[in-house]
Amino acid sequence: MDKLKYFLAFLLLFSFTISGFGQVSPLDPNREIPKRKLLIRGLKTPVDLLISGGTIVTMNEKREIIEDGAVAVSNGEIFLIGKRLDIAKQVIPKRIINATGKVIIPGLINTHTHVPMTLFRGISDDLDLQDWLTKYIFPAEAKNVDEQFVRAGTRLGLAEMIRGGTTTYCDMYYFEDAIADESKKAGVRGVLGETIIDFPVADNKTNAEAMAYAERFVKKWQNDPLIVPAIAPHAPYTVSTEHLKAIRALSDKYNAAVVTHIAETKKERDDIKKQYGDTPMTYLNKIGFLSNRVIAAHTVWITDNEIDIMKRIGVGSAHCPQSNMKLASGVAPVPAMLAKDLAIGLGTDGAASNNDLNMWEEMDTAAKLHKLISGDPKTLPAEQAFEMATIRGARALHLDSLIGSLEAGKRADIDIVDLDDLNQTPYYNLYSHLVYATKANDVRTVIINGRLVMLDRRLLTLNENVIKKDANAYREKIIKSLRN
Ligand SMILES: [Zn+2]
């Protein structure tokens, strides 16, 4: 009889979960979180994983914190979440992770990076964006970037991101298909955009080639459970109006995300105004480029009116405080954007302009930078910075129905974080501790889409020694290439 009960429960659970992710595009505005709570009195449901004990920071709408909590994971999603003793009565887990004394948080979301640029980490620092790009980055890319380079740099970046508890990242680079392949193998979620730029680059020599690549790429990955394929026009100053309009049309055809840089520097704002008569966001709005699938990195030089345009259309934004500070690009009007409840997340930008992929630093920096600029220490409190790295970041990527908070029915992207290292002792206030005291090294265990990718600091899907060896070999090659 018991066996029959379990079998029935399994069948029910299976039928509820099988109908999930693959069929609806994550960017479909009509998508809904399926209600899959399956509770039959007296029946325990088999689940893949139970995280038991610890304090859960849900980041749900009520911002609930659950002390002595538990999260049950099944088929890649959160099946149940609640008090440890309640959950224990309802599930039979295949595996249990004890999180007593730790904090369980939604996986962090890096809303803007160029992941293979980890191989250019520290290649040139302390320069203007234009000099940095044209004298170092573009030449170094021209001489070194090929598919193998992109794969090696991606594996390095993925390992670094997992170590720091980043479970989803938004990327823009070349050979994005190889980046998608490496991310999928490592088990990391990504909104990945193939770059389109109006000069010949490593993977595509003409706009026609780049557009064809982007279309193939979007078609190939559009139903993947981990990869959200995107089209990534570099910026309004490197892609023509005609090409931007064609990208909007391609995005409409496939309901695909569009990743881009907008209004990063004052020079960009002034140049676009001179060339097109409007500042970047207004210009892009007038040519019909903006949509609720656009993810705009930086948005530093935008006006109040442009904040309203972004809000009305539903443009997501990636705030990259450390990159903007390092390149002296300026400070995005984040408090004004938050006051209008914009979908704004945090991003590291590429490791060449940061120089790491550490979201804990971005939270800390964002919270402090806007206090300094506003002259008001109440600006951007810790909880709001944490929100930008989780649920608000998910909104910026238009994926908040799937990720960004710990709730039944959402994908199981979960970090288990230590709370008792020296830098965290003593402990008083949770959000303050997470934003101002916790470091990337305090992340212990990482689960993405229900799969364990790091357990007790050990990477399970990537080989750290091989990654370092490959990266150091590229270092020699890159140094030589810049001498020639
Ligand atoms: Zn960027």
PDB file of N, CA and C and ligand atoms in Angstrom, residues 112-114 117 129 132 172 234 260-261 264 297-298 320 323 348-350 353, ligand 1:
ATOM      1  N   HIS A 112      25.198  42.379 -15.811  1.00  0.00           N
ATOM      2  CA  HIS A 112      26.006  42.827 -16.956  1.00  0.00           C
ATOM      3  C   HIS A 112      27.464  42.402 -16.843  1.00  0.00           C
ATOM      4  N   THR A 113      27.898  41.608 -17.822  1.00  0.00           N
ATOM      5  CA  THR A 113      29.326  41.294 -17.890  1.00  0.00           C
ATOM      6  C   THR A 113      29.702  40.888 -19.311  1.00  0.00           C
ATOM      7  N   HIS A 114      30.996  40.690 -19.498  1.00  0.00           N
ATOM      8  CA  HIS A 114      31.539  40.149 -20.750  1.00  0.00           C
ATOM      9  C   HIS A 114      32.480  39.050 -20.264  1.00  0.00           C
ATOM     10  N   MET A 117      36.268  38.153 -20.906  1.00  0.00           N
ATOM     11  CA  MET A 117      37.260  39.203 -20.635  1.00  0.00           C
ATOM     12  C   MET A 117      38.006  38.981 -19.323  1.00  0.00           C
ATOM     13  N   LEU A 129      37.679  55.560 -20.748  1.00  0.00           N
ATOM     14  CA  LEU A 129      37.010  54.483 -21.491  1.00  0.00           C
ATOM     15  C   LEU A 129      37.471  54.455 -22.945  1.00  0.00           C
ATOM     16  N   TRP A 132      41.102  53.309 -23.188  1.00  0.00           N
ATOM     17  CA  TRP A 132      41.156  51.931 -22.708  1.00  0.00           C
ATOM     18  C   TRP A 132      40.630  50.990 -23.796  1.00  0.00           C
ATOM     19  N   MET A 172      27.464  39.723 -22.869  1.00  0.00           N
ATOM     20  CA  MET A 172      27.528  40.212 -24.239  1.00  0.00           C
ATOM     21  C   MET A 172      28.969  40.045 -24.699  1.00  0.00           C
ATOM     22  N   HIS A 234      26.205  46.516 -29.589  1.00  0.00           N
ATOM     23  CA  HIS A 234      27.173  46.999 -28.605  1.00  0.00           C
ATOM     24  C   HIS A 234      26.726  48.289 -27.908  1.00  0.00           C
ATOM     25  N   THR A 260      22.349  45.568 -24.299  1.00  0.00           N
ATOM     26  CA  THR A 260      23.128  46.646 -24.903  1.00  0.00           C
ATOM     27  C   THR A 260      23.699  47.585 -23.838  1.00  0.00           C
ATOM     28  N   HIS A 261      24.603  48.475 -24.263  1.00  0.00           N
ATOM     29  CA  HIS A 261      25.086  49.553 -23.388  1.00  0.00           C
ATOM     30  C   HIS A 261      24.356  50.832 -23.802  1.00  0.00           C
ATOM     31  N   GLU A 264      26.575  55.357 -21.296  1.00  0.00           N
ATOM     32  CA  GLU A 264      27.607  55.002 -20.315  1.00  0.00           C
ATOM     33  C   GLU A 264      28.466  56.215 -19.943  1.00  0.00           C
ATOM     34  N   ALA A 297      22.759  48.293 -20.103  1.00  0.00           N
ATOM     35  CA  ALA A 297      23.826  48.442 -19.108  1.00  0.00           C
ATOM     36  C   ALA A 297      24.179  49.917 -18.938  1.00  0.00           C
ATOM     37  N   HIS A 298      24.489  50.270 -17.710  1.00  0.00           N
ATOM     38  CA  HIS A 298      25.018  51.573 -17.286  1.00  0.00           C
ATOM     39  C   HIS A 298      23.949  52.650 -17.089  1.00  0.00           C
ATOM     40  N   CYS A 320      26.316  49.324 -12.869  1.00  0.00           N
ATOM     41  CA  CYS A 320      27.645  48.740 -12.668  1.00  0.00           C
ATOM     42  C   CYS A 320      28.531  49.746 -11.924  1.00  0.00           C
ATOM     43  N   SER A 323      32.613  49.480 -12.170  1.00  0.00           N
ATOM     44  CA  SER A 323      33.122  49.779 -13.511  1.00  0.00           C
ATOM     45  C   SER A 323      32.982  51.273 -13.802  1.00  0.00           C
ATOM     46  N   THR A 348      28.726  43.549 -12.765  1.00  0.00           N
ATOM     47  CA  THR A 348      30.157  43.773 -12.531  1.00  0.00           C
ATOM     48  C   THR A 348      30.817  44.425 -13.742  1.00  0.00           C
ATOM     49  N   ASP A 349      30.179  44.287 -14.932  1.00  0.00           N
ATOM     50  CA  ASP A 349      30.830  44.581 -16.203  1.00  0.00           C
ATOM     51  C   ASP A 349      31.975  43.570 -16.380  1.00  0.00           C
ATOM     52  N   GLY A 350      32.711  43.660 -17.486  1.00  0.00           N
ATOM     53  CA  GLY A 350      33.777  42.686 -17.731  1.00  0.00           C
ATOM     54  C   GLY A 350      34.896  42.821 -16.711  1.00  0.00           C
ATOM     55  N   SER A 353      37.455  45.738 -16.627  1.00  0.00           N
ATOM     56  CA  SER A 353      37.132  47.085 -16.115  1.00  0.00           C
ATOM     57  C   SER A 353      36.568  47.042 -14.705  1.00  0.00           C
TER      58      SER A 353
HETATM   59 ZN    ZN B   1      29.848  46.328 -20.696  1.00  0.00          ZN
END
